[in-house]
Amino acid sequence: MLARTHLAFALLLGVFIFPGLNFNSLIEYTTFYLLLAFAVFLPDIDHPNSKINTKLPFLKIASLFFSHRGFLHSIFAPILIGGIAYINAGLLFALPIFLGYFAHLLADAITINGIAPFYPIIKFKFKGPVRTGHNLEFFLFYITIGLTVFRIYFLIF
Ligand SMILES: [Zn+2]
């Protein structure tokens, strides 16, 4: 998946969860969306040439320890990272990190290469028809943007 499709998926998840959140200030909303937008790229620190690793090269170290689309692309990773964020910084930080990360896994799960959601316990892979940068991905990207705009419209009016 292209970076922008990952971001669009995360925003869509965010705007659907949004009304259930009891944030009191603009700072809280901004923190939520900034963390969401950051966390959606986190799983790909397991790939040395991923977008996040070219922007933040120090994260490349993870690719030495984790195989691409291995543990960091399993459901255990966002639970662990979200849990650590919750213990250290509370729900405001933990929720967008978990959601962004989870949105990335959902999007990767519908690609040709798929992900193994319970790796390393079960190596079964979820796969889908989406090829990175091909027509179906563009279609999904625009559908996702459309649903997000639609949702925001109904939240405002
Ligand atoms: Zn990925």
Coordinates of N, CA and C and ligand atoms in Angstrom, one line a residue:
M1 N 0.8 -1.2 0.0 CA 0.0 0.0 0.0 C 0.9 1.2 0.0
L2 N 0.4 2.2 -0.7 CA 1.1 3.5 -0.7 C 0.9 4.2 0.6
A3 N 1.8 5.1 1.0 CA 1.7 5.8 2.3 C 0.4 6.6 2.4
R4 N 0.0 7.2 1.3 CA -1.2 8.0 1.4 C -2.5 7.2 1.6
T5 N -2.5 5.9 1.1 CA -3.6 5.0 1.3 C -3.7 4.6 2.8
H6 N -2.5 4.3 3.3 CA -2.4 4.0 4.7 C -2.9 5.1 5.6
L7 N -2.5 6.3 5.2 CA -3.0 7.5 6.0 C -4.5 7.7 5.9
A8 N -5.0 7.5 4.7 CA -6.5 7.7 4.4 C -7.2 6.6 5.3
F9 N -6.8 5.4 5.3 CA -7.4 4.3 6.1 C -7.4 4.7 7.6
A10 N -6.3 5.3 8.1 CA -6.2 5.7 9.5 C -7.2 6.8 9.8
L11 N -7.3 7.8 8.9 CA -8.2 8.9 9.1 C -9.6 8.5 9.2
L12 N -9.9 7.5 8.3 CA -11.3 7.0 8.2 C -11.7 6.3 9.6
L13 N -10.7 5.5 10.1 CA -11.0 4.8 11.4 C -11.1 5.9 12.4
G14 N -10.3 6.9 12.4 CA -10.3 8.0 13.4 C -11.6 8.7 13.4
V15 N -12.1 9.1 12.2 CA -13.4 9.9 12.2 C -14.6 9.1 12.6
F16 N -14.5 7.7 12.5 CA -15.6 6.9 13.0 C -15.6 6.7 14.5
I17 N -14.3 6.7 15.1 CA -14.2 6.5 16.5 C -14.4 7.9 17.2
F18 N -14.1 9.0 16.5 CA -14.1 10.3 17.0 C -15.2 10.7 17.9
P19 N -16.5 10.5 17.5 CA -17.6 11.0 18.4 C -17.7 10.3 19.8
G20 N -17.0 9.1 19.9 CA -17.0 8.4 21.2 C -16.0 9.0 22.1
L21 N -15.2 9.9 21.6 CA -14.1 10.4 22.4 C -14.5 11.7 23.2
N22 N -14.2 11.8 24.4 CA -14.6 13.0 25.2 C -13.4 13.9 25.4
F23 N -12.8 14.4 24.3 CA -11.7 15.3 24.4 C -12.3 16.7 24.7
N24 N -11.6 17.5 25.5 CA -12.1 18.8 25.9 C -11.4 19.9 25.1
S25 N -10.3 19.7 24.5 CA -9.6 20.9 23.9 C -9.1 20.5 22.5
L26 N -8.8 21.6 21.8 CA -8.2 21.4 20.4 C -6.9 20.7 20.5
I27 N -6.1 20.9 21.6 CA -4.8 20.3 21.8 C -5.0 18.7 21.8
E28 N -6.1 18.3 22.5 CA -6.3 16.9 22.6 C -6.7 16.3 21.2
Y29 N -7.6 17.0 20.5 CA -7.9 16.5 19.1 C -6.7 16.5 18.2
T30 N -5.9 17.5 18.3 CA -4.7 17.6 17.5 C -3.7 16.5 17.8
T31 N -3.5 16.3 19.1 CA -2.6 15.2 19.6 C -3.1 13.8 19.0
F32 N -4.4 13.6 19.1 CA -5.0 12.4 18.6 C -4.7 12.1 17.2
Y33 N -5.0 13.1 16.3 CA -4.8 12.9 14.9 C -3.3 12.9 14.5
L34 N -2.4 13.7 15.2 CA -1.0 13.6 14.9 C -0.4 12.3 15.2
L35 N -0.8 11.7 16.4 CA -0.3 10.4 16.8 C -0.9 9.3 15.9
L36 N -2.1 9.5 15.5 CA -2.7 8.5 14.5 C -2.0 8.5 13.2
A37 N -1.7 9.7 12.7 CA -1.0 9.8 11.4 C 0.5 9.3 11.5
F38 N 1.1 9.4 12.7 CA 2.4 8.9 12.9 C 2.4 7.4 13.0
A39 N 1.5 6.9 13.8 CA 1.4 5.4 14.1 C 1.1 4.6 12.9
V40 N 0.4 5.2 12.0 CA 0.0 4.4 10.8 C 1.2 4.0 10.0
F41 N 2.3 4.6 10.1 CA 3.5 4.3 9.4 C 4.5 3.4 10.2
L42 N 4.2 3.3 11.5 CA 5.1 2.5 12.4 C 5.4 1.1 12.0
P43 N 4.4 0.3 11.6 CA 4.7 -1.1 11.3 C 5.8 -1.3 10.3
D44 N 6.0 -0.4 9.4 CA 7.0 -0.5 8.3 C 8.4 -0.2 8.7
I45 N 8.6 0.0 10.0 CA 10.0 0.2 10.5 C 10.7 -1.1 10.3
D46 N 10.0 -2.2 10.1 CA 10.6 -3.5 9.8 C 11.2 -3.7 8.4
H47 N 11.0 -2.6 7.6 CA 11.5 -2.7 6.2 C 12.5 -1.5 6.1
P48 N 13.8 -1.9 5.7 CA 14.9 -0.9 5.7 C 14.6 0.3 4.8
N49 N 13.9 0.1 3.7 CA 13.6 1.2 2.7 C 12.2 1.8 2.8
S50 N 11.5 1.6 3.9 CA 10.2 2.1 4.0 C 10.2 3.6 4.1
K51 N 9.1 4.2 3.9 CA 8.9 5.7 3.9 C 9.4 6.2 5.3
I52 N 8.8 5.6 6.4 CA 9.1 6.1 7.7 C 10.6 5.9 8.0
N53 N 11.3 4.9 7.5 CA 12.7 4.7 7.8 C 13.6 5.6 6.9
T54 N 13.1 6.1 5.8 CA 13.9 7.1 5.1 C 13.7 8.5 5.7
K55 N 12.5 8.8 6.3 CA 12.3 10.1 7.0 C 13.0 10.1 8.4
L56 N 12.9 8.9 9.1 CA 13.5 8.8 10.5 C 14.5 7.7 10.5
P57 N 15.7 7.8 9.9 CA 16.6 6.7 9.7 C 17.0 5.9 11.0
F58 N 16.9 6.6 12.2 CA 17.3 5.9 13.4 C 16.3 4.7 13.7
L59 N 15.1 4.7 13.1 CA 14.2 3.7 13.3 C 14.5 2.4 12.5
K60 N 15.5 2.6 11.5 CA 15.9 1.4 10.7 C 16.4 0.3 11.5
I61 N 16.9 0.6 12.7 CA 17.4 -0.5 13.6 C 16.5 -1.6 13.8
A62 N 15.2 -1.3 13.8 CA 14.1 -2.4 14.0 C 14.2 -3.4 12.9
S63 N 14.6 -3.0 11.7 CA 14.6 -3.9 10.5 C 15.8 -4.9 10.7
L64 N 16.7 -4.7 11.6 CA 17.7 -5.7 11.9 C 17.2 -6.8 12.8
F65 N 16.2 -6.5 13.5 CA 15.7 -7.5 14.5 C 14.4 -8.2 14.1
F66 N 13.6 -7.5 13.2 CA 12.3 -8.0 12.8 C 12.3 -8.2 11.3
S67 N 11.7 -9.4 10.9 CA 11.5 -9.6 9.5 C 10.4 -8.8 9.0
H68 N 10.4 -8.4 7.7 CA 9.3 -7.5 7.1 C 8.0 -8.3 7.1
R69 N 7.0 -7.7 7.6 CA 5.7 -8.3 7.7 C 5.7 -9.5 8.6
G70 N 6.6 -9.5 9.6 CA 6.6 -10.5 10.7 C 5.9 -10.0 11.9
F71 N 6.6 -10.1 13.0 CA 6.0 -9.7 14.3 C 5.4 -8.3 14.3
L72 N 6.1 -7.3 13.7 CA 5.6 -6.0 13.7 C 4.4 -5.8 12.9
H73 N 4.0 -6.8 12.1 CA 2.8 -6.7 11.3 C 1.8 -7.7 11.9
S74 N 1.9 -8.1 13.1 CA 1.0 -9.0 13.8 C 0.1 -8.1 14.7
I75 N -1.0 -8.7 15.2 CA -1.9 -8.0 16.1 C -1.3 -7.8 17.4
F76 N -0.2 -8.6 17.7 CA 0.4 -8.4 19.0 C 1.2 -7.1 19.2
A77 N 1.7 -6.6 18.0 CA 2.5 -5.4 18.1 C 1.7 -4.2 18.5
P78 N 0.5 -3.9 17.9 CA -0.2 -2.7 18.4 C -0.8 -2.9 19.8
I79 N -1.0 -4.1 20.2 CA -1.5 -4.3 21.6 C -0.4 -4.0 22.6
L80 N 0.8 -4.5 22.2 CA 2.0 -4.2 23.1 C 2.4 -2.8 23.1
I81 N 2.5 -2.1 21.9 CA 2.9 -0.7 21.8 C 1.8 0.2 22.4
G82 N 0.5 -0.2 22.1 CA -0.6 0.6 22.7 C -0.6 0.5 24.2
G83 N -0.3 -0.8 24.7 CA -0.3 -1.0 26.1 C 0.8 -0.2 26.8
I84 N 2.0 -0.2 26.2 CA 3.1 0.6 26.8 C 2.7 2.1 26.8
A85 N 2.1 2.5 25.7 CA 1.7 4.0 25.6 C 0.7 4.3 26.7
Y86 N -0.2 3.3 26.9 CA -1.3 3.5 27.9 C -0.7 3.6 29.3
I87 N 0.2 2.7 29.7 CA 0.8 2.7 31.0 C 1.6 4.0 31.2
N88 N 2.3 4.4 30.2 CA 3.2 5.6 30.4 C 2.6 6.9 30.1
A89 N 1.5 7.0 29.3 CA 1.0 8.3 28.9 C -0.5 8.4 28.9
G90 N -1.2 7.3 29.1 CA -2.7 7.3 29.2 C -3.4 7.1 27.9
L91 N -4.7 7.1 27.9 CA -5.5 6.8 26.8 C -5.4 7.8 25.6
L92 N -5.2 9.0 25.9 CA -5.1 10.0 24.8 C -4.0 9.7 23.9
F93 N -2.9 9.1 24.4 CA -1.8 8.7 23.6 C -1.9 7.3 23.0
A94 N -2.4 6.4 23.9 CA -2.5 5.0 23.6 C -3.5 4.7 22.4
L95 N -4.7 5.3 22.5 CA -5.7 5.0 21.5 C -5.3 5.4 20.1
P96 N -4.8 6.6 19.8 CA -4.5 6.8 18.4 C -3.3 6.0 17.9
I97 N -2.4 5.7 18.8 CA -1.2 4.8 18.5 C -1.8 3.4 18.1
F98 N -2.7 2.9 18.9 CA -3.2 1.6 18.6 C -4.0 1.6 17.3
L99 N -4.9 2.6 17.2 CA -5.8 2.7 16.0 C -5.0 2.9 14.7
G100 N -4.0 3.8 14.7 CA -3.2 4.1 13.5 C -2.4 2.8 13.1
Y101 N -1.8 2.1 14.1 CA -1.1 0.9 13.9 C -2.0 -0.1 13.3
F102 N -3.2 -0.3 13.9 CA -4.2 -1.3 13.5 C -4.7 -1.0 12.1
A103 N -4.9 0.3 11.7 CA -5.3 0.7 10.4 C -4.3 0.2 9.3
H104 N -3.0 0.3 9.7 CA -2.0 -0.1 8.8 C -2.1 -1.6 8.5
L105 N -2.3 -2.4 9.6 CA -2.4 -3.9 9.5 C -3.6 -4.2 8.6
L106 N -4.8 -3.5 8.9 CA -6.0 -3.8 8.1 C -5.7 -3.6 6.6
A107 N -5.0 -2.5 6.3 CA -4.8 -2.2 4.9 C -3.8 -3.2 4.2
D108 N -2.8 -3.6 5.0 CA -1.8 -4.6 4.5 C -2.5 -5.9 4.3
A109 N -3.5 -6.2 5.1 CA -4.1 -7.5 5.1 C -4.9 -7.7 3.8
I110 N -5.2 -6.7 3.1 CA -6.0 -6.8 1.8 C -5.1 -6.7 0.6
T111 N -3.8 -6.7 0.8 CA -2.8 -6.7 -0.3 C -2.5 -8.1 -0.7
I112 N -1.9 -8.3 -1.9 CA -1.5 -9.6 -2.4 C -0.5 -10.3 -1.4
N113 N 0.4 -9.5 -0.8 CA 1.4 -10.2 0.1 C 0.8 -10.5 1.4
G114 N -0.2 -9.8 1.8 CA -1.0 -10.0 3.1 C -0.1 -9.9 4.3
I115 N -0.7 -10.3 5.5 CA 0.0 -10.3 6.7 C -0.4 -11.5 7.5
A116 N 0.5 -11.9 8.4 CA 0.2 -13.0 9.3 C -0.2 -12.4 10.7
P117 N -1.5 -12.3 10.9 CA -2.0 -11.5 12.1 C -1.6 -12.1 13.5
F118 N -1.3 -13.4 13.5 CA -0.9 -14.0 14.8 C 0.5 -14.5 14.8
Y119 N 1.3 -14.0 13.9 CA 2.7 -14.3 13.8 C 3.4 -14.0 15.2
P120 N 4.3 -14.8 15.8 CA 4.8 -16.0 15.2 C 4.1 -17.3 15.7
I121 N 3.0 -17.1 16.4 CA 2.3 -18.3 16.9 C 1.6 -19.1 15.8
I122 N 0.9 -18.4 15.0 CA 0.2 -19.0 13.8 C 0.7 -18.2 12.6
K123 N 1.3 -19.0 11.6 CA 1.9 -18.3 10.4 C 0.9 -18.1 9.3
F124 N -0.4 -18.5 9.5 CA -1.4 -18.3 8.5 C -1.5 -16.8 8.1
K125 N -1.6 -16.6 6.7 CA -1.6 -15.2 6.2 C -3.0 -14.9 5.7
F126 N -3.4 -13.6 6.0 CA -4.5 -13.0 5.4 C -4.1 -12.3 4.2
K127 N -4.7 -12.6 3.1 CA -4.3 -11.9 1.8 C -5.5 -11.3 1.1
G128 N -5.3 -10.4 0.3 CA -6.4 -9.8 -0.5 C -6.0 -9.6 -1.9
P129 N -6.8 -8.9 -2.7 CA -6.5 -8.7 -4.1 C -5.7 -7.4 -4.5
V130 N -5.4 -6.6 -3.5 CA -4.9 -5.3 -3.8 C -3.4 -5.3 -4.0
R131 N -3.0 -4.7 -5.2 CA -1.6 -4.6 -5.6 C -1.2 -3.2 -5.4
T132 N -0.1 -3.0 -4.7 CA 0.4 -1.6 -4.4 C 0.5 -0.8 -5.6
G133 N -0.1 0.4 -5.6 CA 0.0 1.3 -6.7 C -0.8 1.0 -8.0
H134 N -1.7 0.0 -7.9 CA -2.5 -0.4 -9.0 C -3.9 0.2 -8.8
N135 N -4.7 0.0 -9.9 CA -6.1 0.6 -9.9 C -6.9 0.4 -8.7
L136 N -7.0 -0.9 -8.2 CA -7.8 -1.2 -7.1 C -7.4 -0.4 -5.8
E137 N -6.1 -0.2 -5.7 CA -5.7 0.7 -4.5 C -6.1 2.1 -4.7
F138 N -6.0 2.6 -5.9 CA -6.5 4.0 -6.2 C -8.0 4.1 -5.9
F139 N -8.7 3.1 -6.3 CA -10.2 3.1 -6.1 C -10.5 3.1 -4.6
L140 N -9.8 2.3 -3.9 CA -10.0 2.2 -2.4 C -9.6 3.5 -1.7
F141 N -8.5 4.1 -2.2 CA -8.1 5.4 -1.7 C -9.2 6.4 -1.8
Y142 N -9.7 6.6 -3.0 CA -10.8 7.6 -3.2 C -12.1 7.3 -2.5
I143 N -12.4 6.0 -2.3 CA -13.6 5.6 -1.6 C -13.3 6.0 -0.1
T144 N -12.1 5.7 0.4 CA -11.8 6.0 1.8 C -11.9 7.5 2.1
I145 N -11.3 8.3 1.1 CA -11.4 9.7 1.3 C -12.9 10.2 1.2
G146 N -13.6 9.6 0.3 CA -15.0 10.0 0.2 C -15.8 9.7 1.5
L147 N -15.6 8.5 2.0 CA -16.3 8.1 3.3 C -15.9 9.0 4.4
T148 N -14.6 9.4 4.5 CA -14.1 10.3 5.5 C -14.8 11.7 5.4
V149 N -14.8 12.2 4.2 CA -15.4 13.5 4.0 C -16.9 13.5 4.4
F150 N -17.6 12.4 4.0 CA -19.0 12.1 4.3 C -19.2 12.1 5.8
R151 N -18.4 11.4 6.5 CA -18.5 11.3 7.9 C -18.3 12.6 8.6
I152 N -17.2 13.4 8.2 CA -17.0 14.7 8.8 C -18.2 15.6 8.6
Y153 N -18.7 15.5 7.4 CA -19.9 16.4 7.1 C -21.0 16.1 8.1
F154 N -21.3 14.8 8.3 CA -22.4 14.4 9.2 C -22.0 14.7 10.7
L155 N -20.7 14.8 11.0 CA -20.3 15.2 12.4 C -20.5 16.7 12.6
I156 N -20.4 17.4 11.6 CA -20.4 18.9 11.7 C -21.9 19.4 11.6
F157 N -22.6 18.8 10.6 CA -24.0 19.3 10.3 C -25.1 18.5 10.9
Ligands
ZN1 ZN 3.2 -2.6 6.2

